[in-house]
GROMACS .gro file of C-alpha atoms in nm:
model
  323
    1MET     CA    1  -0.049  -0.220  -2.177
    2PRO     CA    2   0.009   0.138  -2.043
    3LEU     CA    3  -0.063   0.179  -1.672
    4ALA     CA    4  -0.329   0.441  -1.738
    5SER     CA    5  -0.525   0.201  -1.955
    6LEU     CA    6  -0.533  -0.055  -1.675
    7LEU     CA    7  -0.758   0.181  -1.482
    8THR     CA    8  -0.960   0.330  -1.765
    9LYS     CA    9  -1.017   0.041  -2.002
   10ARG     CA   10  -1.378  -0.064  -2.009
   11ARG     CA   11  -1.419  -0.407  -1.852
   12PRO     CA   12  -1.716  -0.597  -2.003
   13ARG     CA   13  -1.975  -0.764  -1.787
   14ILE     CA   14  -1.825  -0.671  -1.449
   15TRP     CA   15  -2.051  -0.555  -1.169
   16LEU     CA   16  -1.987  -0.411  -0.825
   17LEU     CA   17  -2.167  -0.553  -0.523
   18ALA     CA   18  -2.135  -0.584  -0.147
   19VAL     CA   19  -2.064  -0.915   0.018
   20VAL     CA   20  -2.028  -1.042   0.370
   21LEU     CA   21  -1.767  -1.308   0.432
   22GLY     CA   22  -1.828  -1.513   0.749
   23MET     CA   23  -1.819  -1.383   1.108
   24GLY     CA   24  -2.005  -1.072   0.992
   25LEU     CA   25  -1.699  -0.939   0.812
   26ALA     CA   26  -1.802  -0.686   0.552
   27GLY     CA   27  -1.606  -0.596   0.239
   28SER     CA   28  -1.641  -0.482  -0.119
   29ALA     CA   29  -1.651  -0.740  -0.393
   30LEU     CA   30  -1.602  -0.746  -0.768
   31ALA     CA   31  -1.725  -1.047  -0.963
   32THR     CA   32  -1.799  -1.149  -1.321
   33HIS     CA   33  -2.141  -1.247  -1.445
   34GLY     CA   34  -2.214  -1.611  -1.512
   35ASP     CA   35  -2.155  -1.935  -1.332
   36PRO     CA   36  -1.854  -1.912  -1.096
   37GLY     CA   37  -1.797  -2.284  -1.153
   38LYS     CA   38  -1.693  -2.217  -1.515
   39GLY     CA   39  -1.387  -2.010  -1.426
   40PRO     CA   40  -1.112  -1.997  -1.168
   41ARG     CA   41  -1.221  -1.858  -0.832
   42VAL     CA   42  -0.993  -1.582  -0.708
   43GLY     CA   43  -0.991  -1.406  -0.372
   44VAL     CA   44  -0.834  -1.061  -0.345
   45LEU     CA   45  -0.772  -0.944   0.012
   46VAL     CA   46  -0.666  -0.581   0.049
   47SER     CA   47  -0.578  -0.387   0.361
   48ASP     CA   48  -0.825  -0.101   0.313
   49LEU     CA   49  -1.031  -0.018   0.003
   50ARG     CA   50  -1.086   0.332   0.143
   51ASN     CA   51  -0.721   0.397   0.059
   52PRO     CA   52  -0.695   0.469  -0.317
   53PHE     CA   53  -0.361   0.284  -0.328
   54PHE     CA   54  -0.526  -0.047  -0.242
   55ALA     CA   55  -0.830   0.028  -0.459
   56HIS     CA   56  -0.595   0.071  -0.756
   57ILE     CA   57  -0.424  -0.259  -0.679
   58ALA     CA   58  -0.760  -0.439  -0.663
   59ARG     CA   59  -0.881  -0.282  -0.987
   60ALA     CA   60  -0.560  -0.374  -1.171
   61VAL     CA   61  -0.581  -0.733  -1.045
   62GLU     CA   62  -0.940  -0.763  -1.159
   63THR     CA   63  -0.869  -0.609  -1.501
   64THR     CA   64  -0.564  -0.827  -1.565
   65LEU     CA   65  -0.744  -1.146  -1.462
   66ALA     CA   66  -1.042  -1.060  -1.682
   67ASP     CA   67  -0.817  -0.987  -1.980
   68GLY     CA   68  -0.581  -1.277  -1.923
   69ARG     CA   69  -0.809  -1.579  -1.961
   70GLN     CA   70  -1.047  -1.705  -2.229
   71ARG     CA   71  -1.291  -1.810  -1.958
   72ALA     CA   72  -1.409  -1.559  -1.702
   73ALA     CA   73  -1.261  -1.554  -1.355
   74HIS     CA   74  -1.493  -1.525  -1.056
   75ILE     CA   75  -1.326  -1.259  -0.843
   76THR     CA   76  -1.413  -1.159  -0.487
   77VAL     CA   77  -1.243  -0.854  -0.337
   78VAL     CA   78  -1.257  -0.790   0.038
   79SER     CA   79  -1.116  -0.515   0.257
   80SER     CA   80  -1.005  -0.566   0.617
   81GLY     CA   81  -0.984  -0.202   0.722
   82PHE     CA   82  -0.627  -0.270   0.843
   83ASP     CA   83  -0.761  -0.522   1.094
   84PRO     CA   84  -0.530  -0.829   1.100
   85GLN     CA   85  -0.787  -1.051   1.271
   86ARG     CA   86  -1.048  -0.961   1.011
   87GLN     CA   87  -0.803  -1.033   0.730
   88ASP     CA   88  -0.725  -1.372   0.884
   89GLU     CA   89  -1.096  -1.454   0.898
   90GLN     CA   90  -1.140  -1.341   0.538
   91LEU     CA   91  -0.863  -1.573   0.423
   92LYS     CA   92  -1.019  -1.853   0.628
   93GLU     CA   93  -1.345  -1.795   0.440
   94MET     CA   94  -1.164  -1.796   0.105
   95ILE     CA   95  -1.020  -2.136   0.195
   96ARG     CA   96  -1.368  -2.259   0.288
   97GLN     CA   97  -1.499  -2.137  -0.048
   98ARG     CA   98  -1.218  -2.330  -0.221
   99VAL     CA   99  -1.078  -2.044  -0.426
  100GLN     CA  100  -0.786  -2.141  -0.649
  101LEU     CA  101  -0.585  -1.821  -0.611
  102VAL     CA  102  -0.546  -1.561  -0.336
  103ILE     CA  103  -0.384  -1.223  -0.393
  104VAL     CA  104  -0.331  -1.041  -0.063
  105THR     CA  105  -0.186  -0.717   0.070
  106PRO     CA  106  -0.087  -0.828   0.423
  107VAL     CA  107  -0.187  -0.598   0.709
  108ASP     CA  108   0.110  -0.710   0.918
  109SER     CA  109   0.410  -0.939   0.893
  110THR     CA  110   0.297  -1.237   1.101
  111SER     CA  111  -0.079  -1.269   1.155
  112LEU     CA  112  -0.144  -1.452   0.825
  113ASN     CA  113   0.144  -1.699   0.842
  114ALA     CA  114  -0.056  -1.994   0.974
  115ARG     CA  115  -0.354  -1.924   0.746
  116VAL     CA  116  -0.133  -1.894   0.438
  117ALA     CA  117   0.020  -2.231   0.525
  118GLU     CA  118  -0.334  -2.371   0.551
  119ALA     CA  119  -0.423  -2.224   0.212
  120ARG     CA  120  -0.112  -2.367   0.050
  121ALA     CA  121  -0.186  -2.709   0.203
  122ALA     CA  122  -0.531  -2.688   0.043
  123GLY     CA  123  -0.370  -2.634  -0.299
  124ILE     CA  124  -0.444  -2.260  -0.314
  125LYS     CA  125  -0.186  -2.038  -0.484
  126VAL     CA  126  -0.094  -1.727  -0.283
  127VAL     CA  127   0.062  -1.406  -0.416
  128ALA     CA  128   0.143  -1.120  -0.177
  129VAL     CA  129   0.140  -0.756  -0.287
  130ASP     CA  130   0.286  -0.446  -0.117
  131ALA     CA  131   0.423  -0.643   0.180
  132LEU     CA  132   0.566  -0.990   0.233
  133VAL     CA  133   0.396  -1.283   0.404
  134GLN     CA  134   0.566  -1.607   0.496
  135GLY     CA  135   0.481  -1.902   0.273
  136ALA     CA  136   0.344  -1.713  -0.028
  137ASP     CA  137   0.426  -1.850  -0.374
  138ALA     CA  138   0.545  -1.505  -0.481
  139ALA     CA  139   0.532  -1.138  -0.387
  140VAL     CA  140   0.526  -0.805  -0.571
  141VAL     CA  141   0.651  -0.513  -0.362
  142THR     CA  142   0.810  -0.172  -0.393
  143ASP     CA  143   1.167  -0.143  -0.269
  144SER     CA  144   1.047   0.012   0.057
  145ARG     CA  145   1.386   0.066   0.214
  146ALA     CA  146   1.514   0.255  -0.090
  147ALA     CA  147   1.190   0.455  -0.103
  148GLY     CA  148   1.209   0.553   0.264
  149LYS     CA  149   1.570   0.659   0.217
  150LEU     CA  150   1.476   0.870  -0.087
  151ALA     CA  151   1.198   1.049   0.101
  152CYS     CA  152   1.410   1.122   0.406
  153GLU     CA  153   1.715   1.233   0.210
  154HIS     CA  154   1.487   1.492   0.052
  155LEU     CA  155   1.352   1.584   0.396
  156VAL     CA  156   1.708   1.646   0.519
  157ARG     CA  157   1.793   1.854   0.210
  158THR     CA  158   1.481   2.066   0.245
  159LEU     CA  159   1.561   2.129   0.613
  160GLY     CA  160   1.914   2.235   0.526
  161GLY     CA  161   2.061   1.936   0.706
  162LYS     CA  162   1.942   2.025   1.055
  163GLY     CA  163   1.636   2.018   1.277
  164GLU     CA  164   1.416   1.801   1.495
  165VAL     CA  165   1.248   1.527   1.292
  166ALA     CA  166   0.982   1.267   1.372
  167ILE     CA  167   0.871   0.949   1.197
  168ILE     CA  168   0.500   0.862   1.190
  169ASP     CA  169   0.498   0.486   1.142
  170GLY     CA  170   0.217   0.254   1.031
  171PRO     CA  171   0.093  -0.105   1.050
  172PRO     CA  172   0.373  -0.351   1.137
  173ASN     CA  173   0.426  -0.509   0.798
  174THR     CA  174   0.742  -0.543   0.593
  175ALA     CA  175   0.657  -0.240   0.379
  176ALA     CA  176   0.640  -0.007   0.679
  177VAL     CA  177   0.947  -0.162   0.841
  178GLY     CA  178   1.148  -0.112   0.521
  179ARG     CA  179   1.040   0.250   0.479
  180VAL     CA  180   1.129   0.340   0.836
  181SER     CA  181   1.462   0.159   0.810
  182GLY     CA  182   1.554   0.349   0.494
  183CYS     CA  183   1.441   0.676   0.648
  184ARG     CA  184   1.648   0.621   0.961
  185GLU     CA  185   1.951   0.551   0.745
  186ALA     CA  186   1.910   0.886   0.571
  187LEU     CA  187   1.847   1.076   0.894
  188GLY     CA  188   2.140   0.906   1.064
  189ALA     CA  189   2.373   1.035   0.793
  190ALA     CA  190   2.281   1.395   0.883
  191PRO     CA  191   2.468   1.505   1.200
  192GLY     CA  192   2.248   1.812   1.238
  193VAL     CA  193   1.924   1.613   1.253
  194ARG     CA  194   1.779   1.489   1.582
  195VAL     CA  195   1.514   1.215   1.562
  196VAL     CA  196   1.232   1.250   1.814
  197PRO     CA  197   1.225   0.937   2.037
  198MET     CA  198   0.852   0.875   2.018
  199ALA     CA  199   0.661   0.564   1.905
  200LEU     CA  200   0.402   0.701   1.664
  201ASN     CA  201   0.167   0.476   1.468
  202GLY     CA  202  -0.059   0.671   1.238
  203GLY     CA  203  -0.225   0.355   1.108
  204ALA     CA  204  -0.152   0.463   0.748
  205THR     CA  205  -0.467   0.679   0.757
  206LYS     CA  206  -0.540   1.050   0.734
  207ASP     CA  207  -0.705   1.053   1.077
  208GLY     CA  208  -0.402   0.877   1.222
  209GLY     CA  209  -0.174   1.141   1.074
  210VAL     CA  210  -0.382   1.417   1.231
  211GLU     CA  211  -0.380   1.245   1.570
  212GLN     CA  212  -0.007   1.172   1.581
  213MET     CA  213   0.095   1.513   1.448
  214THR     CA  214  -0.123   1.679   1.713
  215ARG     CA  215   0.061   1.475   1.979
  216LEU     CA  216   0.396   1.566   1.830
  217LEU     CA  217   0.331   1.938   1.821
  218ALA     CA  218   0.212   1.937   2.182
  219GLN     CA  219   0.522   1.755   2.309
  220HIS     CA  220   0.786   1.885   2.068
  221PRO     CA  221   0.722   2.252   1.988
  222LYS     CA  222   1.057   2.278   1.806
  223LEU     CA  223   0.964   2.006   1.558
  224SER     CA  224   1.080   2.098   1.209
  225GLY     CA  225   1.022   1.788   0.995
  226VAL     CA  226   0.817   1.467   0.963
  227PHE     CA  227   0.839   1.152   0.754
  228ALA     CA  228   0.497   0.990   0.727
  229ILE     CA  229   0.461   0.622   0.638
  230ASN     CA  230   0.226   0.698   0.347
  231ASP     CA  231   0.061   0.990   0.172
  232LEU     CA  232  -0.268   0.972   0.360
  233CYS     CA  233  -0.083   0.989   0.690
  234GLY     CA  234   0.132   1.274   0.558
  235ILE     CA  235  -0.171   1.473   0.446
  236GLY     CA  236  -0.327   1.422   0.789
  237ALA     CA  237  -0.006   1.545   0.951
  238GLU     CA  238  -0.012   1.851   0.727
  239MET     CA  239  -0.372   1.924   0.825
  240ALA     CA  240  -0.285   1.913   1.196
  241ALA     CA  241   0.017   2.139   1.147
  242GLN     CA  242  -0.187   2.393   0.954
  243VAL     CA  243  -0.460   2.397   1.220
  244ALA     CA  244  -0.187   2.461   1.479
  245GLY     CA  245  -0.055   2.749   1.270
  246ARG     CA  246   0.275   2.571   1.204
  247ARG     CA  247   0.360   2.654   0.846
  248ASP     CA  248   0.734   2.606   0.898
  249ILE     CA  249   0.725   2.224   0.912
  250VAL     CA  250   0.850   2.005   0.626
  251ILE     CA  251   0.675   1.673   0.552
  252THR     CA  252   0.769   1.388   0.321
  253ALA     CA  253   0.581   1.063   0.270
  254MET     CA  254   0.541   0.769   0.034
  255ASP     CA  255   0.301   0.668  -0.244
  256GLY     CA  256   0.298   0.949  -0.502
  257SER     CA  257  -0.081   0.945  -0.483
  258PRO     CA  258  -0.312   1.180  -0.678
  259GLU     CA  259  -0.404   1.361  -0.356
  260VAL     CA  260  -0.043   1.433  -0.264
  261VAL     CA  261   0.023   1.547  -0.622
  262GLN     CA  262  -0.251   1.807  -0.575
  263ARG     CA  263  -0.086   1.920  -0.254
  264LEU     CA  264   0.258   1.946  -0.418
  265ARG     CA  265   0.111   2.178  -0.681
  266ASP     CA  266  -0.020   2.410  -0.408
  267PRO     CA  267   0.241   2.674  -0.313
  268SER     CA  268   0.113   2.671   0.046
  269THR     CA  269   0.176   2.300   0.101
  270LEU     CA  270   0.397   2.172   0.382
  271ILE     CA  271   0.459   1.849   0.189
  272ALA     CA  272   0.797   1.864   0.016
  273GLY     CA  273   0.791   1.527  -0.159
  274SER     CA  274   0.675   1.167  -0.176
  275ALA     CA  275   0.853   0.847  -0.277
  276THR     CA  276   0.635   0.694  -0.546
  277GLN     CA  277   0.470   0.357  -0.591
  278SER     CA  278   0.283   0.210  -0.890
  279PRO     CA  279  -0.022   0.030  -0.750
  280ALA     CA  280  -0.162  -0.051  -1.094
  281LEU     CA  281   0.165  -0.212  -1.199
  282MET     CA  282   0.185  -0.401  -0.870
  283GLY     CA  283  -0.165  -0.540  -0.915
  284GLN     CA  284  -0.100  -0.624  -1.279
  285ARG     CA  285   0.222  -0.811  -1.205
  286ALA     CA  286   0.063  -1.001  -0.915
  287ALA     CA  287  -0.228  -1.110  -1.134
  288GLU     CA  288   0.006  -1.215  -1.416
  289ILE     CA  289   0.202  -1.431  -1.174
  290GLY     CA  290  -0.125  -1.572  -1.041
  291LEU     CA  291  -0.241  -1.665  -1.391
  292LYS     CA  292   0.084  -1.851  -1.455
  293LEU     CA  293   0.046  -2.040  -1.128
  294LEU     CA  294  -0.313  -2.133  -1.219
  295ALA     CA  295  -0.184  -2.261  -1.554
  296GLY     CA  296   0.042  -2.503  -1.371
  297GLN     CA  297   0.369  -2.315  -1.400
  298ALA     CA  298   0.615  -2.328  -1.112
  299PRO     CA  299   0.651  -2.020  -0.890
  300PRO     CA  300   0.903  -1.768  -1.026
  301GLN     CA  301   1.265  -1.839  -0.939
  302GLN     CA  302   1.285  -1.488  -0.797
  303ARG     CA  303   0.999  -1.514  -0.547
  304VAL     CA  304   1.001  -1.141  -0.463
  305LEU     CA  305   0.955  -0.897  -0.752
  306LEU     CA  306   1.103  -0.568  -0.630
  307LEU     CA  307   0.976  -0.253  -0.805
  308PRO     CA  308   1.169   0.076  -0.796
  309SER     CA  309   1.055   0.404  -0.644
  310LYS     CA  310   1.134   0.759  -0.749
  311LEU     CA  311   1.085   1.091  -0.577
  312VAL     CA  312   0.813   1.338  -0.673
  313THR     CA  313   0.864   1.686  -0.530
  314ARG     CA  314   0.728   2.039  -0.553
  315GLU     CA  315   0.994   2.103  -0.816
  316ASN     CA  316   0.933   1.807  -1.050
  317VAL     CA  317   0.564   1.735  -0.996
  318GLY     CA  318   0.479   1.888  -1.333
  319GLY     CA  319   0.655   1.600  -1.510
  320TYR     CA  320   0.518   1.323  -1.291
  321GLU     CA  321   0.263   1.096  -1.463
  322GLY     CA  322   0.130   0.946  -1.141
  323TRP     CA  323  -0.141   0.687  -1.101
   0.00000   0.00000   0.00000
């Protein structure tokens, strides 16, 4: 099925509602009509539904699960707002509700380890998406290191191989760690580039990008380039630079989101490129693996499905299909 159809195909008898999962933890939920006892119960835990990347993953999971079984799946989707404690409590509640499958985008690399082990001990299948979590049956992730390297190689090229560059990091999960590692590899191969020695966590949000870029510009007036951990953070960094009147800064990021595509089409943008991801494909693959696990199949021999990234830039954005 084409990726576009995953997000546009009409899904029969699905409604959107709000739910609260234990400890006053609010989230968004998608569920099918009918008796939940007649179909597999699935919990989908995403880092932040306000980020279109995670919303696309959740939608693709829901669509694939609905299309992939003769009997309807009862699906609950919750968002943690990038709060690891909240995500842990949400998984605890999923275990209490005795779901059969959990699909999760981990907020960080360690906070869910014990709870995932508890879920597995309870017979629950666990598939991670976007970042790895210890103990999951399988994971579907972008090759983050390669993507970070792509984005920062383009940053170096656009800067002409020299300048003062900063990295705006994000939540401490394997996806962010891989991106930064790949970026540092690319920057380290450019003798004319100096990396600003600042710890900057933009939280993978637009507001975080604004905040950290504002700090950077105040402390490093000669700053010439930035790699942001994701597109939202990069767009926030661009906003702060524009407010400060700095139109000479080059920014690259990661996601290839619709919003960054709009920016790349604007001649005034400071964003030079973004390493792409395919959230619909990630969600689809995770759900397909989950369905096989529910059918009694063994976990895949290759536990981590690594998806490639490509670079979308001002120059090639016209040919980029996007999300």
